[in-house]
Each structure stands twice: as C-alpha cells, then as structure tokens.
Amino acid sequence: MKHARLVWKNLTRNKRRSILTVLSVGVALFLFAALQSVLTALDATSEVGSESRLITRNATGIVFPLPEAYTQRLRAVDGVEAVSWANWFGGTYIDSRNYFAQFAVDEETFFSMYPEIQIAPAQLDAFNGEKSGTIVGQGLMERFGWSLGQTIVLQGTIFPGDWEFVIRGVYEPDNPSFGDENMYFHYDYLFENSGESATPGWFIVRPSDPNLATEVAARIDGSFENSSDPTQTETEKAFQAGFVTMWGNVGFLVRAIGTAVFFAILLVAANTMMMSSRERINEVAVLKTLGFRDGLLSRLVVAESLAISVVGGVLGLAAASVMLANNEMLGSILPGYTVLPSTMLQGLAIAVVLGLISGFVPAREAARLSVVDALRRVA
Amino acid sequence: MALVELRDLTKRYQTEAEIISVLEDVDLNIEAGEYLSLMGPSGSGKSTLLNLMAGLDQPDSGTITIDGSEITSLGPNRLADWRANHIGFVFQFYNLLPVLTAFQNVELPLLLTNLSKDERRERVEVALNVVNLSDRMEHYPRQLSGGQEQRVGIARAIVSDPVMILADEPTGDLDAASAEEILTLLERLHSEFNKTVLMVTHDQHAAERAHRKMYLEKGVLHQ
Ligand SMILES: Nc1ncnc2c1ncn2[C@@H]1O[C@H](COP(=O)(O)OP(=O)(O)O)[C@@H](O)[C@H]1O
Ligand SMILES: [Mg+2]
C-alpha cells in the first residue's frame, strides 16, 4: 500500500494523457457492451417463434398479400387443424421514433392460436365487441402512459390516413422474448376502413400433429403450386430466423467494423501506456539504484496500466448499462436488447487483460533494465 | 578486514572494433570511516568502478567484498536488498523523481523497510535536517536550486543509514558556492556521522579535501 502513492503520482503526472487513455478504454468497452448486446438480442430473437405453427406467405415475398379464399383451401389440406391470418399495419404513433409492431388479426382464430398472448377474458370480449378496439402489450401501456379505454390515433403508412383505436385489452406475454410491445386489432376494421379489398398478409396454420409440421408445409405449398399466387410455408421459428438472418448480416457487418474499431482503440491505449512508462526508464534505474527489486518495479508498472484500463473499463461499462440497458428505442427495434450481466463481466475481464498486457511489456523492460546503461544514456 | 576489498578487478567492454579495457586488475582496500576521492580523465572508468562497488554492474573477473559480502556472487534480488542496506548513491544530475516532493524523494529508500509511517517520517526529517533543508520538505525538485536538489539527493543517500556513500561527480553540475556546500556536507558525513565516503571528482581542489586521493588512468588505479 505504501507504494500506491508512487503509482498514483505516476498516473497523475500527465493528467490529460491519463484521462484520455482512460476515456479511450472506456469508449472501447462501451462499444464492446453495445455490440455484444446486439448479438444477445439476435440470439434471443431466433429463439422466438414456435415450431408447431406454420406461416404461409406469398412465395414472391412477404410484402405481397394472399387471396382471402386461400383460407378455405388451407383448411382443406390434410393435417391442418386450424388456420388464422394477419396483416402488417406499419402505422406511426405521433412520431416515427415511437416504433412498435401493429397487426391486424382475425379475432376469432388468432388468439386461440397464440397462447403466449395472455389476456383477461373480459377484456377479450370487450375487444371483440368493438370494431376499432385494440389489444396492446403491457410494455406499450407503460411506454406511452396509456390507459384502458383510451383512444389512440395512428398514422397509416401502408394504409394511409389517421386511424383511431380504442384500447380494450392489455396482454402480458407468457415469456419475455415474445415481447410485450405488440398491438393487435381487427382485420375487418383494417379493410372496411381502408376501402381496399381484404387480403391477408400471411396465414398462420396449426398442424394437427406438430411432428408432421414439415410434411404439412410441403403439402400446402404443393397445393398452391400452380395457382396465381404460389405460397411458401415454413415453421414460425424458421420464418423468424429468416428475419434474424437478415439482421444477422447487419450484425456481422456491425461486428466486423466494431471489432476493428475496438482493437484500434485498445492498441492506441496500450501503446500510450507503454510509451508513458518508457519515458520514465531513467527513474526506474534510479529506483533500482536505491535497492528496489526488479519484481517490485514490474508490479508498479503493471499496477499503473491496470488502474487505467480498469477505471476506463468500469466507466465504459457503467455508461453502457445506463444508456443501453432498458433503452426503449433499442428495445423496440431489437426486442430482447439488453446488457446482460455476463456481458459486463466479459467487458471487465477484457479491461483487466488489457491492463495486464499493456503493462506486461514495459514491466518486463523495467525488470530487465540495466541501471548502468539507462543512466549512461541520460548523462 | 577492510570494509571494502577489491581484488584483481577487471572490466572490459566489447565494441565492434575492439575490446576496451576499462579496469585492469584493480586492487583496493578501504577502511570503515575513510573519506576518499577518485580522480582521472573522462572515460577512464571512474563511474564504472563506482557502479561495480554499488553492485549495479558486473566485473569480468575479480571480486568485490564489502562489509563481509562478496557481492559479485549475489543474485539480483539479494543484490538489490544488499544495496538498499549498504550503499547510498549520489548522482551528478541528482536524479530526483520530479513527481515527488523532497520529503517523498528522501522517503523512497525507506519504503523498502518495515518501518512504520511515523518512523519513516522521523528519519526523513532527520536526514533533511542534516542537509539543512527542513524548510523545503514539501517542495518539488523543480522548485529547488541545483545545490538544494543535490542536498535532497544526499539526504536520500543517507536516510537508510548505509555504511558507504558513493558519490559520482556530485558537484559536477553545480556553481562554486553550491559545490562548496556539498563538499562540506560530504565531509560532515564522514567526520560527524562516521560514514565511509568515496567521491569521484574532476576538481583538484575538491579532491584535496579528501583524506586519501586516488587516481585512475588507462585502467590502472594509482593510490
Ligand atoms: N556499455 C558500454 N559499452 C562500451 N563502452 C562503454 C560502455 N560503458 C562504458 N564504456 C566505456 O568505458 C569507459 C569508462 O567509462 P566511465 O566509467 O563512464 O568513465 P568516467 O566515469 O571515468 O568518465 C569509457 O571509455 C566508456 O566509453
Ligand atoms: Mg563518469
């Protein structure tokens, strides 16, 4: 402990440099936490989606709808137990930054297909009894401070105009990765109001035996093969994974660039720490002359770079946990975005390793330094 | 047995072209409490001899026995510990740590001991009192004159009560008045505190004040 002052004095001898080094380590670890959490979110998203539900969509692309008449034909396919359908609404609430997903659903079939959506029966009844009724997630209620019975207005993008909805129900998901920021409303309301002919965006199909899901999917696509709108059917999980794969490419890019930046910053920080200790090689020689052992001098050098990188790391990770964790915007773009404790621990470990590595080289130099040579160089 | 015994001490440097023989079979005895000066032309090996005696450098052959320890056979850690206990080194360019106050600079050697904070404080104050700098304890080196810096350097050299003070051109960078102060101080270390002092100097007048003069030339020590 009595040597701590020596370490402290060395850290504060060039305050600006020390602060900049601490900050660059902080930025690097902030970046690390941010990127690592994107990957966490992508992992979580790929876990969403059921293996026992099938999604049937237009083979040309998800943005192309399917004829309503397909409902009956789907029900007739061998091995199909239930069919529902939904549309993407893509509306904006006040400001485009208030992003959340809205689905127009067939109220009679949809909710029984999604046991994940937990809602009080009385609220479901109230929703069914009102054309412009909507069911929203608890997360949205909290995010916008809504209350049951409130009328909210969304600006349509795919379906233009101002759209009024009355909140009649609030759901809670049975597991967090399903997300509690979705909005569901009546399919009929969408098409009566928009004046367009009703066309489901996609169908949700429940096979009678989940183990036969792939066979049923093949059968469905086979039966529409020669129709005007061929279909593509896959499990909901695979369907979600498709989105994630799309994200995954973005994730790869982000990760590649981020990793490069991360290492660049770390190298700069490590180099600065090494330089600042090299500048004092003469002082190391003096301390050796006074009888300081090689090992003690190395430990002092390592303590210094360890202090810089751990302080920087803690600052960067603390900033990440304040700014990134529970960040609504990030959370709604990438559901499941969160800074995990394990990410924090990894970050801390990186900071410690960085401190040890950047201290190691000058520490070894200090230990090996020949007093005679060092002092001769100066004189 | 003398405090210091050098036997057949040889030190050579291998350069690209030739082998420079810096010290050639040097024999020297120094009794405890002696005050010696060492002169010689620049490059004659005076610093090399001091560095060898401080255990900062290794001879090519020969032995160095100081206070009963054959220091050429000690490992690096034992040597460092031995140096902390036996040698006070005074440099030409003071070599104080700029980030530490005079007090903290003098305290450095004591950080290697088991002394408590209070005991260290007491010793540092005594040492700074000897060099007459009690009123500059909290000053940083840059706030001191060259002569004052060298007095801090001497306080640092004596604070751990070593048996021998090795001073390599301690007045080489000082004006005449400051140099005089330093010489008087070294003399007092010898006369009042009974220290063994070996001082390298270029100054004939300074050398005269020592009780025994030595001269190094072409690797040979003349006593
Ligand atoms: N590392 C080295 N490599 C080669 N020659 C050296 C080295 N160190 C010292 N010398 C040579 O040893 C001689 C003695 O140096 P030194 O002891 O510093 O002399 P002095 O202190 O008497 O001026 C000089 O000629 C110097 O050039
Ligand atoms: Mg010299």
Coordinates of C-alpha atoms in Angstrom, one line a residue, chain A residues 30-280:
Chain A
F30 CA -18.8 0.8 -24.2
L31 CA -18.6 -0.3 -27.8
F32 CA -18.0 -3.8 -26.7
A33 CA -21.0 -3.9 -24.5
A34 CA -23.2 -2.3 -27.2
L35 CA -22.2 -4.8 -29.8
Q36 CA -22.2 -7.8 -27.6
S37 CA -25.8 -6.9 -26.6
V38 CA -26.9 -6.7 -30.3
L39 CA -25.7 -10.3 -30.6
T40 CA -27.5 -11.2 -27.4
A41 CA -30.7 -9.7 -28.8
L42 CA -30.3 -11.5 -32.1
D43 CA -29.8 -14.8 -30.3
A44 CA -32.9 -14.2 -28.2
T45 CA -35.0 -13.3 -31.3
S46 CA -34.0 -16.5 -33.0
E47 CA -35.5 -18.4 -30.0
V48 CA -38.9 -16.7 -30.6
G49 CA -41.3 -18.4 -32.8
S50 CA -43.0 -21.7 -32.4
E51 CA -42.1 -25.0 -34.1
S52 CA -45.7 -26.1 -34.0
R53 CA -47.1 -23.2 -36.0
L54 CA -46.6 -22.7 -39.7
I55 CA -46.5 -19.5 -41.6
T56 CA -47.8 -19.4 -45.1
R57 CA -46.9 -16.4 -47.2
N58 CA -46.8 -15.3 -50.7
A59 CA -43.8 -17.1 -52.4
T60 CA -43.0 -13.8 -54.2
G61 CA -42.3 -12.0 -51.0
I62 CA -43.7 -11.2 -47.6
V63 CA -44.9 -7.8 -48.7
F64 CA -47.3 -9.4 -51.3
P65 CA -50.6 -10.5 -49.8
L66 CA -52.6 -13.7 -50.4
P67 CA -56.2 -14.1 -51.5
E68 CA -58.8 -14.5 -48.7
A69 CA -60.1 -17.5 -50.5
Y70 CA -57.0 -19.4 -49.5
T71 CA -58.5 -19.7 -46.0
Q72 CA -60.9 -22.4 -47.1
R73 CA -58.3 -24.2 -49.2
L74 CA -55.8 -24.2 -46.4
R75 CA -58.4 -25.7 -44.0
A76 CA -59.0 -28.5 -46.5
V77 CA -55.3 -29.5 -46.7
D78 CA -54.7 -32.8 -45.0
G79 CA -53.2 -32.5 -41.5
V80 CA -54.3 -28.9 -41.0
E81 CA -56.1 -28.3 -37.7
A82 CA -56.6 -24.5 -37.7
V83 CA -56.0 -21.5 -39.8
S84 CA -55.7 -17.8 -39.0
W85 CA -54.4 -14.8 -40.8
A86 CA -52.9 -11.4 -40.1
N87 CA -51.6 -8.2 -41.7
W88 CA -48.8 -5.9 -41.1
F89 CA -50.1 -2.4 -40.5
G90 CA -47.0 -0.3 -40.1
G91 CA -48.6 2.7 -38.6
T92 CA -46.8 5.6 -36.7
Y93 CA -47.8 6.8 -33.3
I94 CA -47.2 10.6 -33.2
D95 CA -43.6 10.2 -34.2
S96 CA -41.7 7.7 -36.2
R97 CA -39.3 7.1 -33.4
N98 CA -42.2 5.6 -31.4
Y99 CA -41.8 2.4 -33.3
F100 CA -43.8 -0.7 -32.4
A101 CA -45.4 -3.5 -34.3
Q102 CA -49.1 -3.5 -35.2
F103 CA -51.0 -6.5 -36.6
A104 CA -54.5 -6.7 -38.0
V105 CA -55.7 -10.2 -36.9
D106 CA -58.7 -12.3 -37.3
E107 CA -60.0 -12.1 -33.8
E108 CA -62.0 -15.4 -33.9
T109 CA -59.0 -17.6 -34.8
F110 CA -55.9 -15.6 -33.9
F111 CA -55.8 -15.6 -30.1
S112 CA -56.5 -19.2 -29.7
M113 CA -53.5 -19.9 -31.9
Y114 CA -51.3 -17.8 -29.7
P115 CA -51.4 -19.0 -26.1
E116 CA -48.4 -16.8 -25.5
I117 CA -50.7 -13.8 -25.5
Q118 CA -52.3 -13.8 -22.1
I119 CA -55.3 -11.6 -21.7
A120 CA -58.3 -11.4 -19.3
P121 CA -61.4 -13.0 -20.9
A122 CA -63.5 -9.9 -20.1
Q123 CA -61.1 -7.7 -22.0
L124 CA -61.0 -10.0 -24.9
D125 CA -64.8 -9.8 -25.0
A126 CA -64.7 -6.0 -24.8
F127 CA -62.2 -6.0 -27.7
N128 CA -64.4 -8.4 -29.8
G129 CA -67.4 -6.1 -29.2
E130 CA -65.8 -3.0 -30.6
K131 CA -64.8 -2.6 -34.3
S132 CA -62.0 -0.1 -33.5
G133 CA -60.9 -2.0 -30.4
T134 CA -57.3 -3.0 -29.9
I135 CA -55.3 -5.1 -27.6
V136 CA -51.8 -3.8 -26.7
G137 CA -48.9 -5.1 -24.7
Q138 CA -48.3 -4.1 -21.1
G139 CA -44.9 -2.7 -22.3
L140 CA -46.6 -0.3 -24.7
M141 CA -49.1 0.8 -22.0
E142 CA -46.2 1.8 -19.8
R143 CA -44.1 3.2 -22.5
F144 CA -46.7 5.7 -23.6
G145 CA -48.6 6.0 -20.4
W146 CA -51.8 4.7 -21.9
S147 CA -54.9 3.6 -20.0
L148 CA -57.6 1.1 -20.7
G149 CA -60.4 2.7 -22.7
Q150 CA -58.2 5.4 -24.1
T151 CA -58.5 6.3 -27.8
I152 CA -55.2 6.5 -29.7
V153 CA -54.5 7.7 -33.2
L154 CA -52.0 6.1 -35.6
Q155 CA -50.9 7.5 -38.9
G156 CA -51.1 4.8 -41.5
T157 CA -48.2 4.3 -43.9
I158 CA -49.2 1.3 -45.9
F159 CA -52.8 2.2 -45.3
P160 CA -52.9 6.0 -45.3
G161 CA -54.9 8.2 -43.1
D162 CA -55.4 8.7 -39.4
W163 CA -56.6 5.6 -37.6
E164 CA -58.4 5.7 -34.3
F165 CA -58.2 2.8 -31.9
V166 CA -59.8 2.2 -28.5
I167 CA -57.7 0.3 -26.1
R168 CA -59.9 -2.6 -24.9
G169 CA -57.4 -5.1 -23.7
V170 CA -53.9 -5.4 -22.3
Y171 CA -51.9 -8.6 -22.7
E172 CA -48.9 -9.9 -21.0
P173 CA -46.7 -12.4 -22.8
D174 CA -46.1 -15.7 -21.1
N175 CA -42.3 -15.3 -21.7
P176 CA -40.4 -12.1 -22.2
S177 CA -38.8 -12.9 -25.5
F178 CA -42.3 -12.9 -27.1
G179 CA -42.3 -9.2 -26.5
D180 CA -44.9 -7.0 -24.7
E181 CA -44.9 -4.2 -27.2
N182 CA -47.2 -5.5 -29.9
M183 CA -50.6 -4.2 -30.9
Y184 CA -53.4 -6.3 -32.3
F185 CA -56.7 -5.0 -33.9
H186 CA -59.5 -6.3 -36.1
Y187 CA -58.7 -7.4 -39.6
D188 CA -62.2 -6.3 -40.6
Y189 CA -61.6 -2.8 -39.3
L190 CA -58.5 -2.5 -41.4
F191 CA -60.2 -3.3 -44.7
E192 CA -63.5 -1.7 -44.0
N193 CA -61.7 1.5 -43.2
S194 CA -59.1 1.4 -45.9
G195 CA -61.5 0.6 -48.7
E196 CA -59.1 -1.9 -50.2
S197 CA -60.2 -5.4 -50.8
A198 CA -59.4 -7.6 -47.9
T199 CA -56.2 -9.7 -48.5
P200 CA -54.4 -11.4 -45.7
G201 CA -50.7 -10.6 -45.4
W202 CA -49.9 -14.2 -44.3
F203 CA -51.6 -17.2 -42.8
I204 CA -50.9 -19.0 -39.6
V205 CA -51.5 -22.7 -39.7
R206 CA -51.6 -25.2 -36.9
P207 CA -51.0 -28.7 -38.0
S208 CA -52.9 -31.4 -36.1
D209 CA -49.6 -33.1 -35.3
P210 CA -46.6 -30.8 -34.6
N211 CA -44.2 -33.6 -35.5
L212 CA -45.6 -33.5 -39.1
A213 CA -45.2 -29.8 -39.5
T214 CA -42.7 -30.0 -42.4
E215 CA -44.8 -32.5 -44.2
V216 CA -47.9 -30.4 -43.9
A217 CA -45.9 -27.3 -45.0
A218 CA -44.8 -29.2 -48.2
R219 CA -48.4 -30.3 -48.8
I220 CA -49.6 -26.7 -48.5
D221 CA -47.1 -25.3 -50.9
G222 CA -47.8 -28.2 -53.3
S223 CA -51.5 -27.5 -53.4
F224 CA -50.9 -23.8 -54.4
E225 CA -48.0 -24.6 -56.7
N226 CA -50.0 -23.9 -59.9
S227 CA -52.3 -21.2 -58.6
S228 CA -52.0 -17.4 -59.3
D229 CA -50.1 -16.9 -56.0
P230 CA -47.8 -19.7 -55.0
T231 CA -47.1 -19.9 -51.3
Q232 CA -44.1 -20.5 -49.2
T233 CA -44.7 -22.3 -45.9
E234 CA -42.3 -22.8 -43.0
T235 CA -42.4 -23.1 -39.3
E236 CA -42.8 -19.8 -37.5
K237 CA -39.4 -20.4 -35.9
A238 CA -37.8 -20.7 -39.4
F239 CA -39.8 -17.7 -40.5
Q240 CA -38.4 -15.6 -37.6
A241 CA -35.0 -17.0 -38.1
G242 CA -35.2 -15.6 -41.7
F243 CA -35.7 -12.1 -40.3
V244 CA -32.8 -12.8 -37.9
T245 CA -30.6 -13.9 -40.7
M246 CA -31.3 -10.6 -42.4
W247 CA -30.4 -8.9 -39.2
G248 CA -27.5 -11.3 -38.9
N249 CA -25.8 -9.9 -41.9
V250 CA -26.2 -6.5 -40.5
G251 CA -24.9 -7.9 -37.2
F252 CA -21.9 -9.4 -39.0
L253 CA -21.0 -6.0 -40.5
V254 CA -21.6 -4.2 -37.3
R255 CA -19.5 -6.7 -35.5
A256 CA -16.7 -6.6 -38.1
I257 CA -16.4 -2.8 -38.1
G258 CA -17.0 -2.6 -34.3
T259 CA -14.3 -5.2 -33.6
A260 CA -11.8 -3.3 -35.8
V261 CA -12.6 0.0 -34.1
F262 CA -12.5 -1.7 -30.7
F263 CA -9.0 -3.2 -31.3
A264 CA -7.7 0.1 -32.8
I265 CA -8.7 1.9 -29.7
L266 CA -7.2 -0.7 -27.5
L267 CA -4.0 -0.7 -29.4
V268 CA -3.8 3.1 -29.0
A269 CA -4.5 2.9 -25.3
A270 CA -1.9 0.1 -24.8
N271 CA 0.6 2.0 -26.8
T272 CA 0.1 5.1 -24.8
M273 CA 0.5 3.2 -21.5
M274 CA 3.7 1.6 -22.8
M275 CA 5.1 4.9 -24.0
S276 CA 4.4 6.7 -20.8
S277 CA 6.3 4.1 -18.9
R278 CA 9.2 4.1 -21.3
E279 CA 9.6 7.8 -20.8
R280 CA 10.4 7.1 -17.2

